[in-house]
GROMACS .gro file of N, CA, C and O in nm:
model
  292
    1PRO      N    1   0.108  -0.115  -0.009
    1PRO     CA    2  -0.008   0.002   0.017
    1PRO      C    3   0.102   0.114  -0.007
    1PRO      O    4   0.170   0.109   0.069
    2LEU      N    5   0.058   0.229  -0.057
    2LEU     CA    6   0.074   0.315  -0.075
    2LEU      C    7   0.077   0.478   0.014
    2LEU      O    8  -0.074   0.414   0.077
    3ILE      N    9   0.143   0.514   0.101
    3ILE     CA   10   0.102   0.622   0.165
    3ILE      C   11   0.163   0.761   0.116
    3ILE      O   12   0.240   0.736   0.069
    4LEU      N   13   0.070   0.863   0.120
    4LEU     CA   14   0.154   1.021   0.120
    4LEU      C   15   0.123   1.082   0.279
    4LEU      O   16   0.029   1.133   0.283
    5TYR      N   17   0.232   1.124   0.294
    5TYR     CA   18   0.219   1.189   0.420
    5TYR      C   19   0.243   1.325   0.383
    5TYR      O   20   0.325   1.403   0.257
    6GLN      N   21   0.162   1.439   0.445
    6GLN     CA   22   0.132   1.542   0.423
    6GLN      C   23   0.085   1.613   0.541
    6GLN      O   24   0.049   1.595   0.618
    7ARG      N   25   0.087   1.736   0.534
    7ARG     CA   26  -0.011   1.847   0.662
    7ARG      C   27  -0.099   1.901   0.566
    7ARG      O   28  -0.133   1.925   0.455
    8ASP      N   29  -0.208   1.994   0.737
    8ASP     CA   30  -0.285   2.057   0.692
    8ASP      C   31  -0.241   2.199   0.570
    8ASP      O   32  -0.173   2.249   0.607
    9ASP      N   33  -0.370   2.236   0.495
    9ASP     CA   34  -0.306   2.366   0.440
    9ASP      C   35  -0.147   2.383   0.424
    9ASP      O   36  -0.067   2.474   0.423
   10CYS      N   37  -0.103   2.280   0.298
   10CYS     CA   38   0.061   2.235   0.270
   10CYS      C   39   0.051   2.274   0.127
   10CYS      O   40  -0.045   2.175   0.012
   11ALA      N   41   0.063   2.433   0.070
   11ALA     CA   42   0.012   2.409  -0.101
   11ALA      C   43   0.106   2.303  -0.187
   11ALA      O   44   0.102   2.270  -0.261
   12LEU      N   45   0.240   2.240  -0.134
   12LEU     CA   46   0.312   2.166  -0.158
   12LEU      C   47   0.268   2.038  -0.200
   12LEU      O   48   0.284   1.917  -0.264
   13CYS      N   49   0.155   2.039  -0.049
   13CYS     CA   50   0.108   1.887  -0.085
   13CYS      C   51  -0.038   1.883  -0.161
   13CYS      O   52  -0.021   1.787  -0.253
   14ASP      N   53  -0.091   1.935  -0.142
   14ASP     CA   54  -0.209   1.970  -0.339
   14ASP      C   55  -0.110   1.972  -0.445
   14ASP      O   56  -0.186   1.875  -0.470
   15ALA      N   57   0.006   2.035  -0.442
   15ALA     CA   58   0.045   2.083  -0.559
   15ALA      C   59   0.111   1.869  -0.577
   15ALA      O   60   0.123   1.802  -0.687
   16ALA      N   61   0.159   1.771  -0.498
   16ALA     CA   62   0.198   1.682  -0.524
   16ALA      C   63   0.078   1.608  -0.502
   16ALA      O   64   0.059   1.460  -0.619
   17LEU      N   65  -0.045   1.641  -0.467
   17LEU     CA   66  -0.120   1.530  -0.508
   17LEU      C   67  -0.196   1.582  -0.679
   17LEU      O   68  -0.248   1.468  -0.684
   18ALA      N   69  -0.184   1.640  -0.728
   18ALA     CA   70  -0.206   1.634  -0.851
   18ALA      C   71  -0.097   1.585  -0.938
   18ALA      O   72  -0.155   1.541  -1.037
   19VAL      N   73   0.004   1.585  -0.909
   19VAL     CA   74   0.112   1.507  -0.962
   19VAL      C   75   0.053   1.354  -0.965
   19VAL      O   76   0.018   1.282  -1.099
   20LEU      N   77   0.022   1.324  -0.838
   20LEU     CA   78  -0.014   1.211  -0.854
   20LEU      C   79  -0.137   1.147  -0.926
   20LEU      O   80  -0.188   1.010  -0.937
   21ALA      N   81  -0.220   1.246  -0.971
   21ALA     CA   82  -0.379   1.159  -1.054
   21ALA      C   83  -0.305   1.211  -1.204
   21ALA      O   84  -0.362   1.102  -1.221
   22GLN      N   85  -0.207   1.277  -1.194
   22GLN     CA   86  -0.143   1.312  -1.346
   22GLN      C   87  -0.098   1.179  -1.370
   22GLN      O   88  -0.112   1.104  -1.463
   23ALA      N   89   0.031   1.157  -1.266
   23ALA     CA   90   0.091   1.026  -1.287
   23ALA      C   91  -0.076   0.882  -1.263
   23ALA      O   92   0.016   0.769  -1.309
   24ARG      N   93  -0.199   0.910  -1.253
   24ARG     CA   94  -0.338   0.789  -1.228
   24ARG      C   95  -0.262   0.701  -1.125
   24ARG      O   96  -0.268   0.536  -1.142
   25LEU      N   97  -0.207   0.734  -1.026
   25LEU     CA   98  -0.139   0.600  -0.917
   25LEU      C   99  -0.278   0.588  -0.851
   25LEU      O  100  -0.370   0.639  -0.834
   26PRO      N  101  -0.227   0.433  -0.830
   26PRO     CA  102  -0.337   0.360  -0.778
   26PRO      C  103  -0.404   0.392  -0.681
   26PRO      O  104  -0.329   0.490  -0.607
   27GLU      N  105  -0.496   0.371  -0.617
   27GLU     CA  106  -0.521   0.368  -0.462
   27GLU      C  107  -0.358   0.390  -0.375
   27GLU      O  108  -0.328   0.330  -0.383
   28PHE      N  109  -0.427   0.485  -0.295
   28PHE     CA  110  -0.322   0.548  -0.150
   28PHE      C  111  -0.406   0.597  -0.071
   28PHE      O  112  -0.480   0.664  -0.035
   29ASP      N  113  -0.308   0.607   0.106
   29ASP     CA  114  -0.304   0.604   0.184
   29ASP      C  115  -0.308   0.776   0.226
   29ASP      O  116  -0.170   0.833   0.191
   30SER      N  117  -0.403   0.897   0.243
   30SER     CA  118  -0.323   1.017   0.259
   30SER      C  119  -0.318   0.997   0.478
   30SER      O  120  -0.444   0.979   0.484
   31VAL      N  121  -0.216   1.032   0.524
   31VAL     CA  122  -0.172   1.031   0.631
   31VAL      C  123  -0.127   1.205   0.672
   31VAL      O  124  -0.042   1.267   0.634
   32PHE      N  125  -0.191   1.284   0.742
   32PHE     CA  126  -0.166   1.438   0.798
   32PHE      C  127  -0.081   1.403   0.923
   32PHE      O  128  -0.130   1.328   1.024
   33ILE      N  129   0.022   1.452   0.926
   33ILE     CA  130   0.147   1.433   0.968
   33ILE      C  131   0.082   1.508   1.093
   33ILE      O  132   0.198   1.500   1.241
   34ASP      N  133   0.025   1.595   1.098
   34ASP     CA  134   0.033   1.741   1.154
   34ASP      C  135   0.025   1.718   1.313
   34ASP      O  136   0.078   1.779   1.420
   35ALA      N  137  -0.071   1.631   1.390
   35ALA     CA  138  -0.118   1.567   1.520
   35ALA      C  139  -0.032   1.450   1.576
   35ALA      O  140  -0.068   1.402   1.688
   36ASP      N  141   0.087   1.428   1.509
   36ASP     CA  142   0.126   1.288   1.550
   36ASP      C  143   0.339   1.379   1.591
   36ASP      O  144   0.372   1.382   1.469
   37ALA      N  145   0.319   1.317   1.712
   37ALA     CA  146   0.455   1.343   1.723
   37ALA      C  147   0.601   1.323   1.662
   37ALA      O  148   0.650   1.371   1.574
   38GLU      N  149   0.555   1.129   1.638
   38GLU     CA  150   0.675   1.090   1.575
   38GLU      C  151   0.683   1.055   1.447
   38GLU      O  152   0.783   1.109   1.399
   39LEU      N  153   0.546   1.095   1.380
   39LEU     CA  154   0.568   1.140   1.225
   39LEU      C  155   0.650   1.298   1.179
   39LEU      O  156   0.679   1.297   1.087
   40GLU      N  157   0.550   1.324   1.326
   40GLU     CA  158   0.647   1.522   1.280
   40GLU      C  159   0.777   1.514   1.271
   40GLU      O  160   0.827   1.567   1.160
   41GLY      N  161   0.823   1.437   1.373
   41GLY     CA  162   0.970   1.432   1.363
   41GLY      C  163   1.023   1.366   1.300
   41GLY      O  164   1.130   1.409   1.216
   42ARG      N  165   0.963   1.305   1.193
   42ARG     CA  166   1.066   1.186   1.067
   42ARG      C  167   1.031   1.274   0.956
   42ARG      O  168   1.077   1.285   0.891
   43TYR      N  169   0.884   1.359   0.913
   43TYR     CA  170   0.886   1.401   0.807
   43TYR      C  171   0.847   1.548   0.824
   43TYR      O  172   0.815   1.612   0.703
   44GLY      N  173   0.832   1.603   0.904
   44GLY     CA  174   0.757   1.784   0.937
   44GLY      C  175   0.866   1.822   0.818
   44GLY      O  176   0.790   1.950   0.775
   45HIS      N  177   0.939   1.854   0.793
   45HIS     CA  178   1.060   1.928   0.713
   45HIS      C  179   1.101   1.837   0.527
   45HIS      O  180   1.113   1.937   0.465
   46ARG      N  181   1.011   1.742   0.531
   46ARG     CA  182   1.027   1.681   0.393
   46ARG      C  183   0.894   1.689   0.305
   46ARG      O  184   0.870   1.625   0.247
   47VAL      N  185   0.743   1.658   0.444
   47VAL     CA  186   0.660   1.676   0.322
   47VAL      C  187   0.648   1.768   0.184
   47VAL      O  188   0.708   1.857   0.223
   48PRO      N  189   0.537   1.670   0.125
   48PRO     CA  190   0.498   1.566   0.070
   48PRO      C  191   0.591   1.487   0.078
   48PRO      O  192   0.667   1.478   0.007
   49VAL      N  193   0.541   1.323   0.109
   49VAL     CA  194   0.644   1.194   0.060
   49VAL      C  195   0.563   1.088   0.033
   49VAL      O  196   0.485   1.078   0.147
   50LEU      N  197   0.615   1.025  -0.066
   50LEU     CA  198   0.532   0.935  -0.092
   50LEU      C  199   0.582   0.792  -0.022
   50LEU      O  200   0.731   0.772  -0.020
   51ARG      N  201   0.545   0.702   0.009
   51ARG     CA  202   0.621   0.605   0.100
   51ARG      C  203   0.520   0.502   0.005
   51ARG      O  204   0.437   0.412   0.028
   52ASP      N  205   0.615   0.323   0.023
   52ASP     CA  206   0.551   0.259  -0.014
   52ASP      C  207   0.549   0.139   0.127
   52ASP      O  208   0.670   0.127   0.141
   53ALA      N  209   0.432   0.160   0.157
   53ALA     CA  210   0.435   0.050   0.302
   53ALA      C  211   0.504  -0.078   0.269
   53ALA      O  212   0.563  -0.159   0.398
   54GLY      N  213   0.494  -0.160   0.197
   54GLY     CA  214   0.522  -0.309   0.154
   54GLY      C  215   0.694  -0.262   0.159
   54GLY      O  216   0.732  -0.403   0.236
   55ASP      N  217   0.755  -0.191   0.126
   55ASP     CA  218   0.935  -0.197   0.078
   55ASP      C  219   1.012  -0.148   0.166
   55ASP      O  220   1.110  -0.106   0.154
   56GLY      N  221   0.946   0.008   0.152
   56GLY     CA  222   0.944   0.102   0.321
   56GLY      C  223   1.058   0.187   0.192
   56GLY      O  224   1.077   0.349   0.275
   57ARG      N  225   1.052   0.193   0.102
   57ARG     CA  226   1.102   0.326   0.014
   57ARG      C  227   1.024   0.429   0.047
   57ARG      O  228   0.827   0.410   0.045
   58GLU      N  229   1.080   0.526  -0.025
   58GLU     CA  230   1.028   0.667  -0.012
   58GLU      C  231   1.043   0.781  -0.079
   58GLU      O  232   1.173   0.765  -0.197
   59LEU      N  233   0.951   0.837  -0.181
   59LEU     CA  234   0.978   0.904  -0.221
   59LEU      C  235   0.963   1.031  -0.204
   59LEU      O  236   0.814   1.119  -0.181
   60GLY      N  237   1.090   1.134  -0.189
   60GLY     CA  238   0.998   1.294  -0.143
   60GLY      C  239   1.008   1.407  -0.255
   60GLY      O  240   1.039   1.373  -0.374
   61TRP      N  241   0.932   1.504  -0.217
   61TRP     CA  242   0.922   1.656  -0.298
   61TRP      C  243   0.992   1.703  -0.353
   61TRP      O  244   1.127   1.705  -0.257
   62PRO      N  245   1.104   1.718  -0.452
   62PRO     CA  246   0.958   1.726  -0.581
   62PRO      C  247   0.999   1.648  -0.627
   62PRO      O  248   1.125   1.549  -0.672
   63PHE      N  249   0.840   1.546  -0.731
   63PHE     CA  250   0.846   1.431  -0.826
   63PHE      C  251   0.766   1.501  -0.913
   63PHE      O  252   0.710   1.599  -0.858
   64ASP      N  253   0.800   1.458  -1.029
   64ASP     CA  254   0.703   1.499  -1.155
   64ASP      C  255   0.634   1.334  -1.175
   64ASP      O  256   0.634   1.254  -1.082
   65ALA      N  257   0.511   1.372  -1.246
   65ALA     CA  258   0.421   1.228  -1.277
   65ALA      C  259   0.525   1.127  -1.358
   65ALA      O  260   0.533   1.029  -1.256
   66ALA      N  261   0.619   1.169  -1.387
   66ALA     CA  262   0.717   1.082  -1.483
   66ALA      C  263   0.829   0.976  -1.353
   66ALA      O  264   0.827   0.922  -1.370
   67GLY      N  265   0.882   1.048  -1.305
   67GLY     CA  266   0.888   1.009  -1.148
   67GLY      C  267   0.889   0.899  -1.095
   67GLY      O  268   0.879   0.814  -1.091
   68VAL      N  269   0.738   0.979  -1.096
   68VAL     CA  270   0.670   0.889  -0.987
   68VAL      C  271   0.619   0.739  -1.047
   68VAL      O  272   0.659   0.626  -0.968
   69VAL      N  273   0.581   0.713  -1.198
   69VAL     CA  274   0.591   0.616  -1.227
   69VAL      C  275   0.717   0.507  -1.291
   69VAL      O  276   0.703   0.421  -1.238
   70ALA      N  277   0.784   0.632  -1.267
   70ALA     CA  278   0.928   0.548  -1.268
   70ALA      C  279   0.957   0.412  -1.104
   70ALA      O  280   1.043   0.375  -1.096
   71TRP      N  281   0.914   0.554  -1.050
   71TRP     CA  282   0.960   0.489  -0.879
   71TRP      C  283   0.926   0.388  -0.856
   71TRP      O  284   0.930   0.283  -0.784
   72LEU      N  285   0.763   0.419  -0.934
   72LEU     CA  286   0.675   0.261  -0.887
   72LEU      C  287   0.702   0.139  -0.938
   72LEU      O  288   0.692  -0.024  -0.963
   73ARG      N  289   0.826   0.134  -1.063
   73ARG     CA  290   0.876   0.003  -1.167
   73ARG      C  291   0.927  -0.095  -1.028
   73ARG      O  292   0.996  -0.005  -0.955
   0.00000   0.00000   0.00000
């Protein structure tokens, strides 16, 4: 399963959502880090971050649709 770590009111996160739609990403979960101290510590300065929960790989912003597709392969 794919997870997009993001924040509330985050323009970069909104841009990442648009890129993921453009890449026709399969289903993914959105996790907002704002209220979670552990996630805030891990991702606070890096959001948005796309994570493959299956193998632990992460794709940090900035990314484009082609980059997402290549990362998924």
